[in-house]
């Protein structure tokens, strides 16, 4: 699956509103929230977790994803980490690293397991050079550079980096998903099955008994694999 892309999660109008707030926000050194190993390679800026604007925009993203059937089918989200915002400029980069497995939610007693990592792009690709999200997968390195408002979803188990931004500014939201299905292969099979069933339902198979049975298989697999 590495990585899945979602187009136009936010409209261009929403992106403009986000950017008006973010361009005026107070940014601080991103190394503050990096794990010990990642700190050495992280050169970017972030907005403080407790900043009102980060909370409000983050809530807007989480609400939007709640109404996104394809995201829900792919991620099977159990809990979503409150989105954070980052900014890369002037050679800013986040070198090859892995995301921590357990993410503490600041100001709460909660800790999430990171199963999936998400980048929601808030700058257009022509606003900056470099800044490619590079994810190491079994088929080599996958590079992502996507329009503002679109989103990349990839397994948190992968090694990845953000290449240096050599011109302009790259702004994005990023966060993690704890999934009902922890195992990437199981989750990907369920997503494939779900998409196939949806396609059959939309076509001639809507009233086929076999489609109903396949739907049963989907839910029974989810029952076996969901972690409660
Ligand atoms: Ni990362």
Coordinates of N, CA and C and ligand atoms in Angstrom, one line a residue:
X1 N 0.8 -1.2 0.0 CA 0.0 0.0 0.0 C 0.9 1.3 0.0
X2 N 2.1 1.2 0.2 CA 2.9 2.3 0.6 C 3.1 3.4 -0.5
X3 N 2.7 4.5 -0.4 CA 1.6 5.1 0.4 C 0.3 5.2 -0.3
X4 N -0.8 5.4 0.3 CA -2.1 5.7 -0.3 C -2.3 7.2 -0.4
X5 N -2.8 7.7 -1.5 CA -3.0 9.1 -1.7 C -4.5 9.4 -1.7
X6 N -4.9 10.5 -1.1 CA -6.3 10.9 -1.1 C -6.3 12.4 -1.6
X7 N -7.0 12.5 -2.7 CA -7.1 13.9 -3.3 C -8.1 14.7 -2.7
X8 N -7.8 16.0 -2.6 CA -8.9 17.0 -2.2 C -9.6 16.6 -0.9
X9 N -8.8 16.2 0.1 CA -9.4 16.0 1.4 C -9.9 17.3 2.0
X10 N -9.1 18.4 1.8 CA -9.6 19.7 2.0 C -9.7 20.4 0.7
X11 N -10.8 21.3 0.6 CA -11.0 22.0 -0.6 C -9.9 23.1 -0.7
X12 N -9.8 23.7 -1.9 CA -8.8 24.8 -2.1 C -9.2 26.0 -1.2
X13 N -10.5 26.2 -1.0 CA -10.9 27.3 -0.1 C -10.6 27.0 1.4
X14 N -10.7 25.7 1.8 CA -10.3 25.4 3.2 C -8.8 25.6 3.3
X15 N -8.0 25.1 2.3 CA -6.6 25.3 2.3 C -6.2 26.8 2.5
X16 N -6.9 27.7 1.7 CA -6.6 29.1 1.9 C -6.9 29.6 3.3
X17 N -8.0 29.1 3.9 CA -8.3 29.5 5.3 C -7.2 29.0 6.2
X18 N -6.9 27.7 6.1 CA -5.8 27.1 6.9 C -4.5 28.0 6.8
X19 N -4.2 28.3 5.6 CA -2.9 29.0 5.3 C -2.9 30.4 5.9
X20 N -4.0 31.1 5.9 CA -4.1 32.4 6.4 C -3.8 32.3 7.9
X21 N -4.3 31.3 8.6 CA -4.0 31.1 10.0 C -2.6 30.7 10.3
X22 N -2.2 29.7 9.5 CA -0.8 29.1 9.7 C 0.3 30.1 9.4
X23 N 0.1 30.9 8.3 CA 1.2 31.8 7.9 C 1.4 32.9 9.0
X24 N 0.3 33.2 9.8 CA 0.4 34.2 10.9 C 0.7 33.5 12.2
X25 N 0.8 32.2 12.3 CA 1.0 31.5 13.6 C 2.4 31.6 14.1
X26 N 2.5 31.3 15.4 CA 3.8 31.3 16.0 C 4.5 29.9 15.9
X27 N 5.6 29.9 15.2 CA 6.3 28.6 14.9 C 7.5 28.4 15.9
X28 N 7.7 27.2 16.3 CA 8.9 27.0 17.2 C 9.7 25.8 16.6
X29 N 10.9 25.6 17.2 CA 11.8 24.5 16.8 C 11.1 23.1 16.9
X30 N 11.0 22.4 15.8 CA 10.3 21.1 15.8 C 11.1 20.0 16.5
X31 N 12.4 20.2 16.8 CA 13.1 19.2 17.5 C 12.6 18.9 18.9
X32 N 11.8 19.8 19.4 CA 11.3 19.7 20.8 C 10.4 18.4 20.9
X33 N 9.7 18.0 19.8 CA 8.8 16.9 20.0 C 9.4 15.6 19.3
X34 N 10.6 15.7 18.9 CA 11.2 14.5 18.3 C 11.8 13.5 19.4
X35 N 11.8 12.3 19.1 CA 12.4 11.3 19.9 C 13.9 11.5 19.9
X36 N 14.6 10.9 20.8 CA 16.0 11.1 21.0 C 16.8 10.9 19.7
X37 N 16.5 9.8 19.0 CA 17.2 9.4 17.8 C 16.9 10.3 16.6
X38 N 15.6 10.8 16.6 CA 15.1 11.6 15.4 C 15.6 13.0 15.5
X39 N 15.9 13.4 16.8 CA 16.2 14.9 17.0 C 17.4 15.3 16.2
X40 N 18.4 14.5 16.0 CA 19.6 14.8 15.3 C 19.3 15.2 13.8
X41 N 18.3 14.6 13.2 CA 18.0 14.7 11.8 C 16.9 15.6 11.5
X42 N 16.2 16.2 12.5 CA 15.0 17.0 12.3 C 15.3 18.5 12.4
X43 N 15.1 19.1 11.2 CA 15.3 20.6 11.1 C 14.1 21.2 10.5
X44 N 13.1 21.5 11.3 CA 11.8 22.1 10.8 C 11.2 22.9 12.0
X45 N 10.0 23.4 11.7 CA 9.3 24.2 12.8 C 7.9 23.6 12.9
X46 N 7.4 23.8 14.1 CA 6.1 23.3 14.4 C 5.3 24.3 15.3
X47 N 4.0 24.2 15.3 CA 3.2 25.0 16.2 C 3.0 24.2 17.5
X48 N 3.0 24.9 18.6 CA 2.9 24.2 19.9 C 1.5 23.4 19.9
X49 N 1.6 22.2 20.5 CA 0.4 21.4 20.6 C -0.8 22.1 21.3
X50 N -0.5 23.0 22.3 CA -1.5 23.6 23.0 C -2.0 24.9 22.4
X51 N -1.4 25.3 21.3 CA -1.9 26.6 20.7 C -3.3 26.4 20.1
X52 N -4.1 27.4 20.4 CA -5.5 27.4 20.1 C -5.7 27.0 18.6
X53 N -4.9 27.7 17.7 CA -5.1 27.5 16.3 C -4.8 26.1 15.9
X54 N -3.8 25.5 16.5 CA -3.4 24.1 16.2 C -4.6 23.2 16.5
X55 N -5.2 23.4 17.7 CA -6.3 22.6 18.2 C -7.5 22.7 17.2
X56 N -7.8 24.0 16.9 CA -9.0 24.2 16.1 C -8.9 23.6 14.7
X57 N -7.7 23.9 14.0 CA -7.5 23.3 12.7 C -7.4 21.8 12.7
X58 N -6.8 21.3 13.8 CA -6.6 19.9 13.9 C -8.0 19.2 14.1
X59 N -8.9 19.8 14.9 CA -10.3 19.3 15.0 C -11.0 19.3 13.7
X60 N -10.8 20.4 12.9 CA -11.4 20.4 11.6 C -11.0 19.3 10.7
X61 N -9.7 18.9 10.7 CA -9.2 17.8 9.9 C -9.8 16.5 10.4
X62 N -9.8 16.3 11.7 CA -10.4 15.0 12.3 C -11.8 14.9 11.9
X63 N -12.6 16.0 12.0 CA -14.0 15.9 11.7 C -14.2 15.6 10.2
X64 N -13.4 16.2 9.3 CA -13.4 16.0 7.9 C -13.2 14.5 7.6
X65 N -12.2 13.9 8.3 CA -11.8 12.5 8.0 C -12.9 11.6 8.5
X66 N -13.7 12.0 9.5 CA -14.8 11.2 9.9 C -15.9 11.0 8.9
X67 N -15.9 11.9 7.9 CA -16.9 11.8 6.8 C -16.3 11.4 5.5
X68 N -15.1 10.7 5.6 CA -14.4 10.3 4.4 C -14.4 8.8 4.3
X69 N -15.3 8.2 3.5 CA -15.4 6.7 3.5 C -14.2 6.0 3.1
X70 N -13.4 6.5 2.1 CA -12.3 5.8 1.6 C -11.2 5.8 2.7
X71 N -11.0 6.9 3.4 CA -10.0 7.0 4.5 C -10.4 6.0 5.5
X72 N -11.7 6.0 5.9 CA -12.2 5.1 6.9 C -11.9 3.6 6.6
X73 N -12.2 3.3 5.3 CA -12.0 1.9 4.8 C -10.5 1.5 4.8
X74 N -9.7 2.5 4.5 CA -8.2 2.2 4.4 C -7.6 2.1 5.7
X75 N -7.9 3.0 6.6 CA -7.2 3.2 7.9 C -7.9 2.4 9.0
X76 N -9.2 2.2 8.9 CA -10.0 1.6 10.0 C -9.6 2.3 11.3
X77 N -9.8 3.6 11.4 CA -9.2 4.3 12.5 C -10.0 4.0 13.8
X78 N -9.2 3.7 14.8 CA -9.8 3.6 16.2 C -9.6 4.9 16.9
X79 N -8.4 5.4 16.9 CA -8.2 6.7 17.5 C -7.2 7.5 16.6
X80 N -7.4 8.8 16.5 CA -6.6 9.7 15.6 C -5.9 10.6 16.6
X81 N -4.6 10.7 16.4 CA -3.7 11.6 17.2 C -4.1 13.1 16.8
X82 N -4.2 14.0 17.7 CA -4.5 15.4 17.3 C -3.5 15.9 16.3
X83 N -3.9 16.3 15.1 CA -2.9 16.8 14.1 C -2.0 17.9 14.6
X84 N -0.8 17.8 14.1 CA 0.2 18.8 14.3 C 0.5 19.4 13.0
X85 N 1.2 20.6 13.1 CA 1.5 21.3 11.8 C 3.0 21.6 11.8
X86 N 3.6 21.4 10.6 CA 5.0 21.6 10.4 C 5.3 22.5 9.2
X87 N 6.5 23.1 9.3 CA 6.9 24.1 8.3 C 8.4 23.8 8.0
X88 N 8.7 23.7 6.7 CA 10.1 23.5 6.2 C 10.5 24.6 5.3
X89 N 11.6 25.3 5.6 CA 12.1 26.3 4.7 C 13.6 26.4 4.9
X90 N 14.3 27.1 4.0 CA 15.8 27.4 4.2 C 16.6 26.1 4.4
X91 N 16.3 25.1 3.6 CA 17.1 23.8 3.8 C 16.5 22.9 4.8
X92 N 15.4 23.3 5.4 CA 14.8 22.5 6.5 C 14.5 21.1 5.9
X93 N 14.7 20.1 6.8 CA 14.6 18.7 6.4 C 14.2 17.8 7.6
X94 N 13.8 16.6 7.4 CA 13.7 15.6 8.5 C 14.3 14.4 7.9
X95 N 15.5 14.1 8.2 CA 16.3 13.0 7.7 C 15.6 11.6 8.0
X96 N 16.2 10.6 7.4 CA 15.6 9.2 7.6 C 15.4 8.9 9.0
X97 N 14.2 8.5 9.4 CA 13.8 8.2 10.8 C 12.7 7.2 10.8
X98 N 12.4 6.7 12.0 CA 11.1 5.9 12.2 C 10.3 6.7 13.2
X99 N 9.0 6.6 13.1 CA 8.1 7.3 14.0 C 8.0 6.4 15.3
X100 N 7.9 7.0 16.4 CA 7.8 6.2 17.7 C 6.6 5.4 17.7
X101 N 6.6 4.2 18.3 CA 5.5 3.3 18.3 C 4.3 3.8 19.2
X102 N 4.7 4.4 20.3 CA 3.7 4.9 21.2 C 3.8 6.4 21.3
X103 N 2.7 7.1 21.1 CA 2.6 8.6 21.0 C 1.7 9.1 22.2
X104 N 2.3 9.8 23.1 CA 1.6 10.4 24.2 C 0.8 11.6 23.7
X105 N -0.4 11.7 24.0 CA -1.2 12.9 23.7 C -1.0 14.0 24.8
X106 N -0.3 15.1 24.4 CA 0.0 16.1 25.4 C -1.2 16.6 26.1
X107 N -1.1 16.8 27.4 CA -2.2 17.3 28.2 C -3.2 16.3 28.6
X108 N -3.0 15.0 28.2 CA -4.0 14.0 28.5 C -3.3 12.8 29.1
X109 N -4.0 11.9 29.7 CA -3.3 10.6 30.1 C -3.2 9.6 29.0
X110 N -3.6 9.9 27.8 CA -3.7 8.9 26.7 C -2.4 8.8 25.9
X111 N -2.2 7.5 25.5 CA -1.1 7.2 24.6 C -1.7 6.4 23.5
X112 N -1.3 6.7 22.2 CA -1.8 6.0 21.1 C -0.7 5.1 20.5
X113 N -1.0 4.0 19.9 CA -0.1 3.2 19.1 C -0.1 3.8 17.7
X114 N 1.0 4.1 17.1 CA 1.0 4.6 15.7 C 1.1 3.5 14.8
X115 N 0.0 3.2 14.1 CA -0.1 2.2 13.1 C 0.1 2.8 11.7
X116 N -0.5 4.0 11.5 CA -0.4 4.7 10.2 C 0.0 6.1 10.4
X117 N 0.8 6.6 9.5 CA 1.3 8.0 9.5 C 0.6 8.7 8.4
X118 N 0.3 10.0 8.7 CA -0.5 10.8 7.7 C 0.2 12.1 7.5
X119 N 0.3 12.5 6.2 CA 0.8 13.9 5.9 C -0.3 14.5 5.1
X120 N -0.8 15.7 5.5 CA -1.8 16.4 4.8 C -1.1 17.7 4.2
X121 N -1.0 17.7 2.9 CA -0.2 18.8 2.3 C -1.0 20.1 2.3
X122 N -0.3 21.2 2.7 CA -1.0 22.5 2.8 C -0.3 23.6 1.9
X123 N 0.8 23.2 1.2 CA 1.4 24.0 0.3 C 1.3 23.3 -1.1
X124 N 1.2 24.2 -2.1 CA 1.2 23.6 -3.5 C 2.6 23.2 -3.9
X125 N 2.8 22.2 -4.7 CA 4.1 21.7 -5.0 C 5.0 22.8 -5.7
X126 N 4.3 23.8 -6.4 CA 5.1 24.8 -7.0 C 5.5 26.0 -6.1
X127 N 5.1 25.9 -4.8 CA 5.5 26.8 -3.8 C 6.9 26.6 -3.2
X128 N 7.4 25.3 -3.5 CA 8.7 25.0 -2.9 C 9.5 24.0 -3.8
X129 N 10.8 24.0 -3.7 CA 11.6 22.9 -4.3 C 12.1 22.0 -3.2
X130 N 12.3 20.7 -3.6 CA 12.6 19.7 -2.6 C 11.4 19.4 -1.7
X131 N 11.6 19.0 -0.5 CA 10.5 18.7 0.4 C 9.7 17.5 0.1
X132 N 10.3 16.6 -0.7 CA 9.6 15.3 -1.1 C 9.5 14.4 0.1
X133 N 8.4 13.8 0.3 CA 8.2 12.8 1.4 C 8.7 11.5 0.8
X134 N 9.7 10.9 1.3 CA 10.3 9.7 0.8 C 10.1 8.5 1.8
X135 N 9.4 7.5 1.3 CA 9.1 6.3 2.2 C 9.8 5.1 1.6
X136 N 10.6 4.5 2.5 CA 11.3 3.2 2.1 C 10.3 2.1 2.2
X137 N 10.1 1.4 1.1 CA 9.2 0.2 1.1 C 9.9 -1.0 0.5
X138 N 9.2 -2.1 0.4 CA 9.9 -3.3 -0.2 C 10.2 -3.1 -1.6
X139 N 9.5 -2.2 -2.3 CA 9.8 -2.0 -3.8 C 10.7 -0.8 -4.0
X140 N 11.4 -0.4 -3.0 CA 12.3 0.8 -3.1 C 11.7 2.0 -2.4
X141 N 12.3 3.2 -2.8 CA 11.8 4.4 -2.1 C 10.6 5.0 -2.9
X142 N 9.5 5.3 -2.3 CA 8.4 5.9 -2.9 C 8.4 7.4 -2.5
X143 N 8.3 8.2 -3.6 CA 8.3 9.7 -3.4 C 6.9 10.3 -3.5
X144 N 6.6 11.2 -2.6 CA 5.3 11.8 -2.6 C 5.5 13.3 -2.6
X145 N 4.8 14.0 -3.6 CA 4.8 15.4 -3.6 C 3.4 15.7 -4.2
X146 N 2.5 16.2 -3.3 CA 1.1 16.2 -3.8 C 0.5 17.6 -3.6
X147 N -0.6 17.9 -4.3 CA -1.2 19.2 -4.2 C -1.7 19.5 -2.8
X148 N -1.8 20.8 -2.5 CA -2.4 21.3 -1.3 C -3.8 20.7 -1.1
X149 N -4.1 20.2 0.1 CA -5.4 19.7 0.3 C -5.5 18.2 0.2
X150 N -4.4 17.6 -0.4 CA -4.4 16.1 -0.6 C -3.6 15.5 0.6
X151 N -3.7 14.2 0.7 CA -3.2 13.5 1.9 C -2.5 12.2 1.6
X152 N -1.4 11.9 2.2 CA -0.7 10.6 2.1 C -0.8 9.8 3.4
X153 N -1.1 8.5 3.2 CA -1.3 7.6 4.3 C -0.3 6.5 4.1
X154 N 0.5 6.2 5.1 CA 1.5 5.1 4.9 C 1.8 4.4 6.3
X155 N 2.2 3.2 6.2 CA 2.5 2.4 7.5 C 3.5 3.1 8.4
X156 N 3.2 3.3 9.6 CA 4.2 3.9 10.5 C 5.4 3.0 10.8
X157 N 5.3 1.8 10.3 CA 6.5 0.9 10.4 C 7.6 1.2 9.5
X158 N 7.4 2.1 8.5 CA 8.4 2.3 7.4 C 9.3 3.4 7.8
X159 N 10.6 3.3 7.3 CA 11.6 4.3 7.5 C 11.2 5.4 6.4
X160 N 11.3 6.7 6.8 CA 10.9 7.7 5.8 C 11.7 9.0 6.2
X161 N 11.6 10.0 5.2 CA 12.2 11.3 5.4 C 11.5 12.4 4.6
X162 N 11.8 13.6 5.0 CA 11.3 14.8 4.2 C 12.6 15.4 3.7
X163 N 12.8 15.4 2.3 CA 14.0 15.9 1.7 C 14.1 17.4 2.0
X164 N 15.4 17.9 2.0 CA 15.5 19.4 2.3 C 14.7 20.3 1.3
X165 N 14.1 21.3 1.9 CA 13.4 22.3 1.1 C 14.4 23.4 0.7
X166 N 14.7 23.5 -0.6 CA 15.8 24.4 -1.1 C 15.2 25.7 -1.6
X167 N 13.9 25.8 -1.7 CA 13.3 27.1 -2.1 C 11.9 27.1 -1.6
X168 N 11.4 28.3 -1.1 CA 10.1 28.4 -0.7 C 9.8 27.8 0.7
X169 N 8.5 27.5 0.9 CA 8.1 27.0 2.2 C 7.1 25.9 2.0
X170 N 7.3 24.8 2.7 CA 6.4 23.6 2.7 C 5.7 23.5 4.0
X171 N 4.4 23.7 4.0 CA 3.6 23.6 5.2 C 2.7 22.3 5.1
X172 N 2.6 21.6 6.2 CA 1.7 20.4 6.2 C 1.2 20.1 7.6
X173 N 0.1 19.4 7.6 CA -0.3 18.8 8.9 C 0.2 17.3 8.9
X174 N 0.5 16.8 10.1 CA 0.9 15.4 10.2 C 0.3 14.8 11.5
X175 N 0.0 13.5 11.4 CA -0.5 12.9 12.6 C -0.5 11.4 12.4
X176 N -1.0 10.7 13.4 CA -0.9 9.2 13.4 C -2.3 8.7 13.6
X177 N -2.5 7.4 13.1 CA -3.8 6.7 13.4 C -3.5 5.4 14.1
X178 N -4.2 5.2 15.2 CA -4.2 3.9 15.8 C -5.4 3.1 15.1
X179 N -5.1 2.0 14.5 CA -6.1 1.3 13.7 C -6.8 0.2 14.5
X180 N -8.0 -0.1 14.1 CA -8.6 -1.3 14.7 C -7.8 -2.6 14.3
X181 N -7.2 -2.5 13.1 CA -6.4 -3.6 12.6 C -4.9 -3.2 12.6
X182 N -4.2 -3.8 13.5 CA -2.8 -3.3 13.7 C -1.9 -3.8 12.6
X183 N -2.1 -5.0 12.1 CA -1.2 -5.6 11.1 C -1.5 -5.0 9.7
X184 N -0.4 -4.5 9.1 CA -0.5 -3.8 7.8 C -1.1 -4.7 6.7
X185 N -0.6 -6.0 6.6 CA -1.1 -6.9 5.6 C -2.6 -7.2 5.7
X186 N -3.0 -7.4 7.0 CA -4.4 -7.7 7.2 C -5.3 -6.5 6.9
X187 N -4.8 -5.3 7.3 CA -5.6 -4.1 7.0 C -5.7 -3.9 5.5
X188 N -4.6 -4.2 4.7 CA -4.6 -3.9 3.3 C -5.5 -4.9 2.6
X189 N -5.6 -6.2 3.1 CA -6.5 -7.2 2.5 C -7.9 -6.7 2.7
X190 N -8.2 -6.2 3.9 CA -9.6 -5.8 4.2 C -10.0 -4.6 3.3
X191 N -9.0 -3.7 3.0 CA -9.3 -2.6 2.2 C -9.6 -3.0 0.7
X192 N -8.8 -4.0 0.3 CA -9.0 -4.5 -1.1 C -10.3 -5.2 -1.2
X193 N -10.7 -6.0 -0.2 CA -12.0 -6.7 -0.2 C -13.1 -5.7 -0.2
X194 N -13.0 -4.7 0.6 CA -14.0 -3.6 0.8 C -14.2 -2.9 -0.5
X195 N -13.1 -2.5 -1.2 CA -13.2 -1.7 -2.4 C -13.9 -2.6 -3.5
X196 N -13.5 -3.9 -3.5 CA -14.1 -4.8 -4.5 C -15.6 -5.0 -4.3
X197 N -16.0 -5.1 -3.1 CA -17.4 -5.3 -2.7 C -18.2 -4.0 -3.1
X198 N -17.6 -2.8 -2.8 CA -18.2 -1.6 -3.2 C -18.4 -1.5 -4.7
X199 N -17.4 -1.9 -5.5 CA -17.5 -1.9 -6.9 C -18.6 -2.8 -7.4
X200 N -18.7 -4.0 -6.8 CA -19.7 -5.0 -7.2 C -21.1 -4.4 -6.9
X201 N -21.2 -3.8 -5.7 CA -22.5 -3.2 -5.3 C -22.9 -2.1 -6.3
X202 N -22.0 -1.3 -6.7 CA -22.3 -0.2 -7.6 C -22.6 -0.7 -9.0
X203 N -22.2 -1.9 -9.3 CA -22.5 -2.4 -10.7 C -23.7 -3.4 -10.6
X204 N -23.5 -4.5 -11.3 CA -24.7 -5.4 -11.4 C -24.9 -6.3 -10.2
X205 N -23.9 -6.2 -9.3 CA -24.0 -7.2 -8.2 C -24.8 -6.8 -7.0
X206 N -25.5 -5.6 -7.1 CA -26.1 -5.1 -5.9 C -27.0 -6.1 -5.2
X207 N -27.7 -6.9 -5.9 CA -28.7 -7.8 -5.2 C -28.3 -9.3 -5.3
X208 N -27.0 -9.5 -5.7 CA -26.5 -10.9 -5.8 C -26.3 -11.5 -4.4
X209 N -26.8 -12.7 -4.1 CA -26.5 -13.3 -2.9 C -25.0 -13.5 -2.6
X210 N -24.2 -13.7 -3.6 CA -22.8 -13.9 -3.4 C -22.1 -12.6 -2.9
X211 N -22.7 -11.4 -3.3 CA -22.1 -10.2 -2.8 C -22.4 -10.0 -1.3
X212 N -23.6 -10.4 -0.9 CA -24.0 -10.4 0.5 C -23.1 -11.3 1.3
X213 N -22.8 -12.5 0.7 CA -21.8 -13.4 1.4 C -20.4 -12.8 1.5
X214 N -20.0 -12.2 0.5 CA -18.7 -11.5 0.5 C -18.7 -10.4 1.6
X215 N -19.8 -9.7 1.7 CA -19.9 -8.7 2.7 C -19.8 -9.3 4.1
X216 N -20.4 -10.5 4.2 CA -20.3 -11.2 5.5 C -18.8 -11.6 5.8
X217 N -18.1 -12.1 4.7 CA -16.7 -12.5 4.9 C -15.9 -11.3 5.4
X218 N -16.2 -10.1 4.8 CA -15.4 -8.9 5.2 C -15.6 -8.7 6.7
X219 N -16.9 -8.7 7.1 CA -17.1 -8.3 8.5 C -16.6 -9.4 9.5
X220 N -16.6 -10.7 9.0 CA -16.1 -11.7 9.9 C -14.6 -11.7 10.0
X221 N -13.9 -11.3 8.9 CA -12.5 -11.1 9.0 C -12.2 -9.9 9.9
X222 N -12.9 -8.9 9.8 CA -12.7 -7.7 10.7 C -12.9 -8.1 12.1
X223 N -13.9 -8.9 12.4 CA -14.2 -9.4 13.7 C -13.0 -10.2 14.3
X224 N -12.4 -11.0 13.4 CA -11.2 -11.8 13.8 C -10.0 -10.9 14.1
X225 N -9.8 -9.9 13.3 CA -8.6 -9.1 13.3 C -8.6 -7.8 14.1
X226 N -9.8 -7.3 14.4 CA -9.9 -6.1 15.1 C -9.4 -6.3 16.5
X227 N -8.6 -5.3 17.0 CA -8.1 -5.4 18.3 C -8.9 -4.5 19.2
X228 N -9.5 -5.0 20.3 CA -10.3 -4.2 21.1 C -9.6 -4.0 22.5
Ligands
LIG1 NI1 8.0 10.7 10.6

